[in-house]
Amino acid sequence: MNQTRLSVEAIKDGTVIDHIPVGQGLTILRQFKLLHSGDAVTVGFNLSSKSTGSKDIIKISGQYLDDAAANRLALFAPQATVNDIENFRVVRKRTLTLPESISEVFRCPNSNCASHGEPVKSHFSVRVSHGETRLCCHYCEKTFARESVIEA
């Protein structure tokens, strides 16, 4: 007999963000303001994963992410999948694509950048170079590894 035991309770309708790298679950909750949506949010940290060894997972009841929001996730969890759930079944499974640009999510690490002293919103072009995600600041035109750019 094949028995499956879920570590995090199933949801009837909503979104499941799966295969989040361990430690990124809280960042995604904060960045997407999921705890302030008014919807039930279930989170699992450091869960067992066949493909990566361990993972985080987020389940949002009654809310669906649009493609733009789902793709923004790729900046934090490029290997994550976004599953739309209806009546306890996966009706759509999305792999993520990096957006071409991103605004108001990160702060430029260049202390001389105009975005620090002026009332402007941060804006970066997103590029992939040698398998690494890089962000190019719209204002100072410097390029940084994704990991070195600070969340706004």
Coordinates of C-alpha atoms in Angstrom, one line a residue:
M1 CA 0.0 0.0 0.0
N2 CA 1.4 3.4 -1.0
Q3 CA 0.8 6.0 1.7
T4 CA 1.5 9.7 1.3
R5 CA 1.8 11.9 4.3
L6 CA 1.9 15.7 3.8
S7 CA 4.2 17.7 6.1
V8 CA 2.1 20.8 5.4
E9 CA -1.7 20.5 5.2
A10 CA -3.3 20.6 1.8
I11 CA -5.4 23.6 0.7
K12 CA -8.7 23.4 -1.2
D13 CA -8.2 26.5 -3.5
G14 CA -5.2 28.8 -3.8
T15 CA -1.5 28.8 -4.6
V16 CA 1.3 26.5 -3.6
I17 CA 4.9 27.8 -4.0
D18 CA 7.0 24.7 -3.9
H19 CA 10.7 23.9 -4.0
I20 CA 11.8 27.1 -2.4
P21 CA 15.5 26.9 -1.3
V22 CA 15.8 26.4 2.5
G23 CA 15.9 29.8 4.2
Q24 CA 14.2 31.7 1.4
G25 CA 10.6 31.1 2.7
L26 CA 10.7 34.0 5.1
T27 CA 12.1 36.3 2.5
I28 CA 9.3 35.4 0.1
L29 CA 6.7 35.9 2.8
R30 CA 8.1 39.3 3.6
Q31 CA 8.7 40.4 0.0
F32 CA 5.3 39.5 -1.2
K33 CA 3.5 40.7 1.9
L34 CA 1.8 37.3 2.2
L35 CA 1.1 37.6 5.9
H36 CA -0.9 40.8 5.4
S37 CA -3.2 39.5 2.6
G38 CA -5.9 38.4 5.0
D39 CA -5.8 34.9 3.5
A40 CA -4.7 31.8 5.4
V41 CA -1.0 31.1 4.8
T42 CA 0.7 27.8 5.7
V43 CA 4.4 27.5 5.7
G44 CA 6.9 24.6 5.9
F45 CA 10.5 25.2 6.6
N46 CA 13.4 22.7 5.9
L47 CA 11.1 19.9 4.7
S48 CA 12.4 16.8 3.1
S49 CA 12.7 17.0 -0.8
K50 CA 13.6 14.1 -3.1
S51 CA 15.2 16.5 -5.7
T52 CA 17.1 18.9 -3.5
G53 CA 17.3 17.2 -0.1
S54 CA 15.4 19.9 1.7
K55 CA 13.1 22.8 0.8
D56 CA 10.7 25.4 2.1
I57 CA 7.0 25.5 0.9
I58 CA 4.3 28.2 1.1
K59 CA 0.6 27.5 0.7
I60 CA -1.8 30.5 0.3
S61 CA -5.5 29.7 0.6
G62 CA -7.9 31.5 -1.6
Q63 CA -5.3 33.6 -3.5
Y64 CA -3.7 33.1 -6.9
L65 CA -0.5 34.8 -8.1
D66 CA -0.5 36.4 -11.5
D67 CA 2.3 35.5 -13.9
A68 CA 4.3 38.8 -13.1
A69 CA 4.2 38.1 -9.4
A70 CA 5.1 34.4 -9.9
N71 CA 8.1 35.4 -12.1
R72 CA 9.3 37.9 -9.5
L73 CA 9.8 34.8 -7.3
A74 CA 12.6 33.7 -9.7
L75 CA 14.8 36.4 -8.2
F76 CA 14.6 34.7 -4.8
A77 CA 13.9 31.0 -5.7
P78 CA 14.7 30.3 -9.4
Q79 CA 13.9 26.6 -9.1
A80 CA 10.6 27.1 -7.4
T81 CA 7.3 26.1 -8.9
V82 CA 4.0 27.8 -8.5
N83 CA 1.0 25.5 -8.5
D84 CA -2.6 26.7 -8.8
I85 CA -4.9 24.6 -6.7
E86 CA -8.7 24.1 -7.2
N87 CA -10.7 21.6 -5.2
F88 CA -7.5 20.1 -3.8
R89 CA -6.1 19.4 -7.3
V90 CA -3.2 21.0 -9.2
V91 CA -4.9 22.7 -12.2
R92 CA -1.8 24.6 -13.4
K93 CA 1.9 24.2 -12.7
R94 CA 4.2 27.0 -13.6
T95 CA 8.0 27.1 -13.8
L96 CA 9.4 30.5 -13.3
T97 CA 11.1 32.9 -15.7
L98 CA 13.2 35.9 -14.6
P99 CA 11.5 39.2 -15.3
E100 CA 13.4 41.6 -17.6
S101 CA 13.3 44.4 -15.0
I102 CA 12.4 44.9 -11.4
S103 CA 11.4 48.0 -9.4
E104 CA 11.1 48.8 -5.7
V105 CA 12.3 45.4 -4.6
F106 CA 16.0 46.0 -4.1
R107 CA 18.3 48.8 -3.1
C108 CA 21.4 49.6 -5.1
P109 CA 24.5 48.6 -3.1
N110 CA 26.5 51.4 -4.7
S111 CA 26.7 54.1 -1.9
N112 CA 27.3 56.8 -4.6
C113 CA 24.1 55.9 -6.6
A114 CA 21.6 58.7 -7.1
S115 CA 18.9 56.3 -5.9
H116 CA 20.1 56.8 -2.3
G117 CA 19.9 60.5 -2.0
E118 CA 16.9 61.2 -4.3
P119 CA 13.2 60.5 -3.9
V120 CA 13.3 57.9 -6.7
K121 CA 12.2 54.3 -6.8
S122 CA 14.9 51.7 -7.4
H123 CA 14.9 50.1 -10.8
F124 CA 17.1 47.3 -12.1
S125 CA 17.4 45.4 -15.4
V126 CA 17.7 41.7 -14.9
R127 CA 20.3 39.7 -16.8
V128 CA 21.8 36.2 -16.6
S129 CA 25.5 35.9 -17.2
H130 CA 27.3 32.5 -17.0
G131 CA 24.4 31.1 -15.1
E132 CA 24.3 33.8 -12.5
T133 CA 21.5 36.3 -12.1
R134 CA 22.8 39.9 -12.2
L135 CA 21.0 43.2 -11.7
C136 CA 22.0 46.4 -13.5
C137 CA 20.9 49.6 -11.7
H138 CA 19.0 52.0 -13.9
Y139 CA 20.6 55.1 -12.2
C140 CA 24.3 54.3 -11.7
E141 CA 24.4 51.6 -14.4
K142 CA 26.5 49.3 -12.3
T143 CA 25.9 45.6 -12.4
F144 CA 25.7 43.4 -9.3
A145 CA 25.3 39.8 -8.5
R146 CA 21.8 39.1 -7.2
E147 CA 23.1 38.1 -3.8
S148 CA 24.9 41.4 -3.2
V149 CA 21.8 43.5 -3.8
I150 CA 19.9 44.4 -0.6
E151 CA 16.1 44.0 -0.3
A152 CA 14.4 47.4 -0.1

